[in-house]
mmCIF file of C-alpha atoms in Angstrom:
data_model
loop_
_atom_site.group_PDB
_atom_site.id
_atom_site.type_symbol
_atom_site.label_atom_id
_atom_site.label_comp_id
_atom_site.label_asym_id
_atom_site.label_seq_id
_atom_site.Cartn_x
_atom_site.Cartn_y
_atom_site.Cartn_z
ATOM 1 C CA MET X 1 21.188 39.460 -32.053
ATOM 2 C CA PRO X 2 20.747 37.250 -28.966
ATOM 3 C CA ASN X 3 19.986 33.623 -29.447
ATOM 4 C CA PRO X 4 16.358 32.638 -28.791
ATOM 5 C CA VAL X 5 15.686 30.873 -25.531
ATOM 6 C CA PHE X 6 14.055 27.470 -25.781
ATOM 7 C CA TRP X 7 12.415 26.396 -22.542
ATOM 8 C CA PRO X 8 12.452 22.691 -21.766
ATOM 9 C CA LYS X 9 9.161 20.938 -22.248
ATOM 10 C CA ARG X 10 9.183 19.886 -18.615
ATOM 11 C CA ALA X 11 9.331 23.507 -17.435
ATOM 12 C CA ILE X 12 6.250 24.350 -19.518
ATOM 13 C CA ARG X 13 4.308 21.204 -18.767
ATOM 14 C CA ARG X 14 4.652 21.051 -15.017
ATOM 15 C CA PRO X 15 2.989 24.411 -14.148
ATOM 16 C CA ARG X 16 -0.080 23.343 -16.156
ATOM 17 C CA SER X 17 -0.054 19.997 -14.379
ATOM 18 C CA PHE X 18 -0.001 21.720 -11.005
ATOM 19 C CA THR X 19 -2.955 23.885 -12.029
ATOM 20 C CA CYS X 20 -4.853 20.762 -13.083
ATOM 21 C CA LEU X 21 -4.085 19.176 -9.727
ATOM 22 C CA LEU X 22 -5.466 22.223 -7.900
ATOM 23 C CA ALA X 23 -8.620 22.242 -10.030
ATOM 24 C CA SER X 24 -9.112 18.510 -9.490
ATOM 25 C CA THR X 25 -8.574 18.907 -5.749
ATOM 26 C CA LEU X 26 -11.144 21.721 -5.563
ATOM 27 C CA SER X 27 -13.784 19.803 -7.493
ATOM 28 C CA ALA X 28 -13.230 16.574 -5.562
ATOM 29 C CA ALA X 29 -13.352 18.421 -2.222
ATOM 30 C CA VAL X 30 -16.757 19.892 -3.085
ATOM 31 C CA GLY X 31 -18.110 16.460 -4.015
ATOM 32 C CA ARG X 32 -16.476 14.649 -1.097
ATOM 33 C CA ASN X 33 -17.573 16.979 1.684
ATOM 34 C CA GLY X 34 -20.966 17.424 0.046
ATOM 35 C CA TYR X 35 -21.468 13.658 0.042
ATOM 36 C CA TYR X 36 -20.803 13.358 3.770
ATOM 37 C CA ILE X 37 -22.959 16.356 4.664
ATOM 38 C CA ALA X 38 -25.835 15.125 2.528
ATOM 39 C CA SER X 39 -25.631 11.597 3.937
ATOM 40 C CA ALA X 40 -25.759 12.758 7.549
ATOM 41 C CA TRP X 41 -28.534 15.258 6.876
ATOM 42 C CA ILE X 42 -30.712 12.774 4.991
ATOM 43 C CA LEU X 43 -30.403 10.184 7.759
ATOM 44 C CA VAL X 44 -31.689 12.721 10.283
ATOM 45 C CA GLU X 45 -34.317 14.081 7.904
ATOM 46 C CA GLU X 46 -35.734 10.586 7.352
ATOM 47 C CA GLY X 47 -36.172 10.100 11.102
ATOM 48 C CA HIS X 48 -33.269 7.750 11.852
ATOM 49 C CA GLY X 49 -31.841 10.114 14.450
ATOM 50 C CA SER X 50 -28.330 10.799 15.696
ATOM 51 C CA ALA X 51 -27.642 7.098 16.284
ATOM 52 C CA ALA X 52 -27.804 6.458 12.547
ATOM 53 C CA VAL X 53 -25.373 9.310 11.919
ATOM 54 C CA ALA X 54 -22.999 7.816 14.488
ATOM 55 C CA VAL X 55 -23.169 4.442 12.752
ATOM 56 C CA PHE X 56 -22.523 6.135 9.416
ATOM 57 C CA LEU X 57 -19.427 7.907 10.765
ATOM 58 C CA VAL X 58 -18.122 4.695 12.338
ATOM 59 C CA ILE X 59 -18.481 2.909 8.992
ATOM 60 C CA VAL X 60 -16.618 5.707 7.209
ATOM 61 C CA SER X 61 -13.796 5.810 9.779
ATOM 62 C CA ALA X 62 -13.381 2.018 9.896
ATOM 63 C CA THR X 63 -13.323 1.746 6.112
ATOM 64 C CA GLU X 64 -10.710 4.480 5.780
ATOM 65 C CA LEU X 65 -8.597 2.856 8.499
ATOM 66 C CA VAL X 66 -8.582 -0.461 6.657
ATOM 67 C CA ALA X 67 -8.154 1.133 3.227
ATOM 68 C CA SER X 68 -5.259 3.458 4.122
ATOM 69 C CA PRO X 69 -2.413 0.889 3.851
ATOM 70 C CA VAL X 70 -3.982 -0.598 0.734
ATOM 71 C CA ALA X 71 -4.174 2.877 -0.820
ATOM 72 C CA GLY X 72 -0.510 3.501 -0.009
ATOM 73 C CA ILE X 73 0.580 0.238 -1.615
ATOM 74 C CA ALA X 74 -1.543 0.956 -4.694
ATOM 75 C CA ALA X 75 -0.029 4.449 -5.050
ATOM 76 C CA ASP X 76 3.472 2.922 -5.000
ATOM 77 C CA CYS X 77 2.678 0.118 -7.434
ATOM 78 C CA PHE X 78 0.542 1.839 -10.061
ATOM 79 C CA ASP X 79 0.521 5.049 -12.053
ATOM 80 C CA ARG X 80 -0.858 7.623 -9.610
ATOM 81 C CA ARG X 81 -2.602 9.771 -12.189
ATOM 82 C CA ARG X 82 -4.494 6.819 -13.627
ATOM 83 C CA LEU X 83 -5.214 5.525 -10.128
ATOM 84 C CA ASN X 84 -6.699 8.886 -9.214
ATOM 85 C CA ILE X 85 -8.818 8.965 -12.366
ATOM 86 C CA VAL X 86 -10.159 5.470 -11.688
ATOM 87 C CA SER X 87 -10.882 6.388 -8.064
ATOM 88 C CA ASP X 88 -12.682 9.574 -9.092
ATOM 89 C CA LEU X 89 -14.825 7.645 -11.547
ATOM 90 C CA ALA X 90 -15.533 5.073 -8.832
ATOM 91 C CA ARG X 91 -16.639 7.855 -6.470
ATOM 92 C CA PHE X 92 -18.793 9.248 -9.273
ATOM 93 C CA ALA X 93 -20.409 5.832 -9.743
ATOM 94 C CA ALA X 94 -20.881 5.344 -5.982
ATOM 95 C CA ALA X 95 -22.590 8.709 -5.503
ATOM 96 C CA LEU X 96 -24.715 8.280 -8.622
ATOM 97 C CA GLY X 97 -25.632 4.738 -7.571
ATOM 98 C CA THR X 98 -26.652 6.088 -4.170
ATOM 99 C CA ALA X 99 -28.954 8.565 -5.883
ATOM 100 C CA ALA X 100 -30.617 5.775 -7.858
ATOM 101 C CA ALA X 101 -30.888 3.415 -4.874
ATOM 102 C CA LEU X 102 -32.554 6.051 -2.702
ATOM 103 C CA LEU X 103 -35.539 5.971 -5.049
ATOM 104 C CA TYR X 104 -36.280 2.310 -4.330
ATOM 105 C CA LEU X 105 -34.404 1.055 -1.237
ATOM 106 C CA ASP X 106 -34.285 1.840 2.473
ATOM 107 C CA VAL X 107 -32.399 5.070 3.183
ATOM 108 C CA PHE X 108 -30.346 3.790 6.117
ATOM 109 C CA LEU X 109 -29.233 0.590 4.387
ATOM 110 C CA THR X 110 -28.479 2.414 1.157
ATOM 111 C CA ILE X 111 -26.289 5.055 2.785
ATOM 112 C CA CYS X 112 -24.429 2.506 4.932
ATOM 113 C CA VAL X 113 -23.536 0.351 1.928
ATOM 114 C CA SER X 114 -22.709 3.456 -0.086
ATOM 115 C CA ALA X 115 -20.430 4.713 2.713
ATOM 116 C CA ILE X 116 -18.297 1.562 2.521
ATOM 117 C CA LEU X 117 -17.799 1.783 -1.231
ATOM 118 C CA PHE X 118 -17.363 5.548 -1.294
ATOM 119 C CA SER X 119 -14.909 5.701 1.615
ATOM 120 C CA LEU X 120 -12.745 2.983 0.079
ATOM 121 C CA CYS X 121 -12.483 4.837 -3.237
ATOM 122 C CA ASP X 122 -12.124 8.162 -1.449
ATOM 123 C CA ARG X 123 -9.089 7.040 0.532
ATOM 124 C CA VAL X 124 -7.365 5.740 -2.604
ATOM 125 C CA ALA X 125 -8.107 8.974 -4.452
ATOM 126 C CA LEU X 126 -6.784 11.181 -1.640
ATOM 127 C CA THR X 127 -3.595 9.155 -1.287
ATOM 128 C CA ALA X 128 -2.921 9.144 -5.032
ATOM 129 C CA SER X 129 -3.647 12.865 -5.349
ATOM 130 C CA GLN X 130 -1.405 13.933 -2.466
ATOM 131 C CA SER X 131 1.434 11.681 -3.585
ATOM 132 C CA MET X 132 1.520 13.492 -6.945
ATOM 133 C CA ILE X 133 2.333 16.883 -5.404
ATOM 134 C CA PRO X 134 6.169 16.518 -5.653
ATOM 135 C CA GLY X 135 5.893 15.516 -9.302
ATOM 136 C CA VAL X 136 3.825 18.531 -10.366
ATOM 137 C CA ALA X 137 5.175 21.231 -8.044
ATOM 138 C CA ALA X 138 6.721 23.019 -11.049
ATOM 139 C CA HIS X 139 9.955 24.085 -9.333
ATOM 140 C CA ARG X 140 8.035 25.518 -6.384
ATOM 141 C CA SER X 141 8.853 24.913 -2.767
ATOM 142 C CA LEU X 142 7.302 21.563 -1.883
ATOM 143 C CA ALA X 143 6.123 22.923 1.452
ATOM 144 C CA ALA X 144 4.406 25.853 -0.278
ATOM 145 C CA ALA X 145 2.882 23.584 -2.934
ATOM 146 C CA ASN X 146 1.577 21.188 -0.305
ATOM 147 C CA SER X 147 0.093 24.065 1.703
ATOM 148 C CA LEU X 148 -1.592 25.477 -1.394
ATOM 149 C CA VAL X 149 -3.176 22.117 -2.205
ATOM 150 C CA PHE X 150 -4.584 21.803 1.304
ATOM 151 C CA PHE X 151 -5.818 25.408 1.209
ATOM 152 C CA ILE X 152 -7.693 24.659 -2.010
ATOM 153 C CA MET X 153 -9.092 21.516 -0.392
ATOM 154 C CA GLN X 154 -10.421 23.471 2.589
ATOM 155 C CA PHE X 155 -11.852 26.089 0.254
ATOM 156 C CA GLY X 156 -13.676 23.286 -1.554
ATOM 157 C CA ASN X 157 -15.004 22.004 1.761
ATOM 158 C CA LEU X 158 -16.434 25.449 2.471
ATOM 159 C CA GLY X 159 -18.041 25.532 -0.953
ATOM 160 C CA ALA X 160 -19.484 22.072 -0.350
ATOM 161 C CA ALA X 161 -21.126 23.203 2.874
ATOM 162 C CA LEU X 162 -22.787 26.128 1.118
ATOM 163 C CA LEU X 163 -23.818 24.092 -1.913
ATOM 164 C CA SER X 164 -25.125 21.157 0.125
ATOM 165 C CA GLY X 165 -27.341 23.447 2.179
ATOM 166 C CA ILE X 166 -28.915 24.852 -0.972
ATOM 167 C CA LEU X 167 -29.337 21.446 -2.620
ATOM 168 C CA LEU X 168 -30.828 19.776 0.437
ATOM 169 C CA HIS X 169 -33.297 22.650 0.818
ATOM 170 C CA GLU X 170 -34.346 22.844 -2.820
ATOM 171 C CA CYS X 171 -33.871 19.309 -4.193
ATOM 172 C CA PRO X 172 -34.895 15.777 -3.222
ATOM 173 C CA PRO X 173 -32.137 13.529 -1.783
ATOM 174 C CA ALA X 174 -31.634 11.535 -4.990
ATOM 175 C CA LEU X 175 -31.112 14.658 -7.074
ATOM 176 C CA THR X 176 -28.707 16.054 -4.470
ATOM 177 C CA PHE X 177 -26.455 13.005 -4.727
ATOM 178 C CA ALA X 178 -26.716 13.041 -8.514
ATOM 179 C CA ILE X 179 -25.520 16.656 -8.670
ATOM 180 C CA LEU X 180 -22.700 16.042 -6.192
ATOM 181 C CA SER X 181 -21.528 13.021 -8.179
ATOM 182 C CA GLY X 182 -20.797 15.296 -11.125
ATOM 183 C CA PHE X 183 -17.950 16.970 -9.234
ATOM 184 C CA PHE X 184 -16.027 13.685 -9.185
ATOM 185 C CA PHE X 185 -16.425 13.341 -12.926
ATOM 186 C CA ILE X 186 -15.110 16.895 -13.343
ATOM 187 C CA SER X 187 -12.196 16.046 -11.050
ATOM 188 C CA ALA X 188 -11.324 13.045 -13.223
ATOM 189 C CA CYS X 189 -11.440 15.226 -16.345
ATOM 190 C CA PHE X 190 -8.894 17.633 -14.843
ATOM 191 C CA MET X 191 -6.584 14.687 -14.147
ATOM 192 C CA VAL X 192 -6.520 13.552 -17.770
ATOM 193 C CA PRO X 193 -4.099 16.220 -19.149
ATOM 194 C CA MET X 194 -1.745 15.932 -16.173
ATOM 195 C CA ARG X 195 1.718 14.475 -16.698
ATOM 196 C CA PRO X 196 3.286 14.161 -13.241
ATOM 197 C CA GLU X 197 6.914 13.160 -12.961
ATOM 198 C CA ARG X 198 8.372 10.921 -10.311
ATOM 199 C CA ALA X 199 10.285 13.146 -7.931
ATOM 200 C CA SER X 200 13.816 12.228 -6.984
ATOM 201 C CA VAL X 201 14.407 11.672 -3.286
ATOM 202 C CA SER X 202 17.532 13.770 -3.431
ATOM 203 C CA GLY X 203 16.165 16.305 -5.915
ATOM 204 C CA LYS X 204 15.465 19.984 -5.479
ATOM 205 C CA GLY X 205 13.212 20.732 -2.552
ATOM 206 C CA VAL X 206 13.481 17.259 -1.051
ATOM 207 C CA THR X 207 16.020 16.475 1.596
ATOM 208 C CA ALA X 208 17.209 12.903 1.840
ATOM 209 C CA ALA X 209 17.525 11.328 5.266
ATOM 210 C CA THR X 210 21.115 10.748 6.284
ATOM 211 C CA ALA X 211 20.650 9.215 9.709
ATOM 212 C CA THR X 212 18.251 6.941 11.507
ATOM 213 C CA ALA X 213 18.157 9.125 14.654
ATOM 214 C CA PRO X 214 17.206 12.794 14.886
ATOM 215 C CA ASP X 215 20.006 15.313 15.227
ATOM 216 C CA VAL X 216 19.163 17.376 18.322
ATOM 217 C CA ASP X 217 21.230 20.423 19.262
ATOM 218 C CA CYS X 218 20.835 21.005 23.016
ATOM 219 C CA ARG X 219 23.133 24.014 23.225
ATOM 220 C CA PHE X 220 21.747 27.404 24.250
ATOM 221 C CA ARG X 221 22.059 30.178 21.707
#
């Protein structure tokens, strides 16, 4: 009688972690893209025109530019799963706070302030999420795993466009942001059971750099 095969815990745990990462990425992509679509649409709908949308996009781009190195340092210094959860909850609070503020404050000022807070948390969340891919790839090709994550992200962006159109047509602006904020909470919930592992630089699927200059073969074949 053959001996039973006992699979290592890591081999069982990592596929589930990768599935959780994909689910979290999908949910966050719907909320993220929906937030930006709703913000731009509401600014135009309230009569602020294309200039207000341009200002909104400049604020988002400038905030992400400043936050990118900070997000990278944070992902290297702290636990990435917990950092992603905190960032998702911060995006949830920012979107929900925007919904509440729209009921009482000026639309343009509210969305501009919200864009700063949301974009800062969004950049941290994206950096932390993408940096976890090698640790939860579950023995897959890292290139294939990375491509799958970005495919799921784009699929979520498509879903956000469809959902935002329906919400903006059927619901008031505050309710639209409140519904979209729930996707960040769902994303954080999917991150809770994840147990990513720090990938080795020289491990399977990762090639370590052996030279400071590129190796270029100029011979004809």
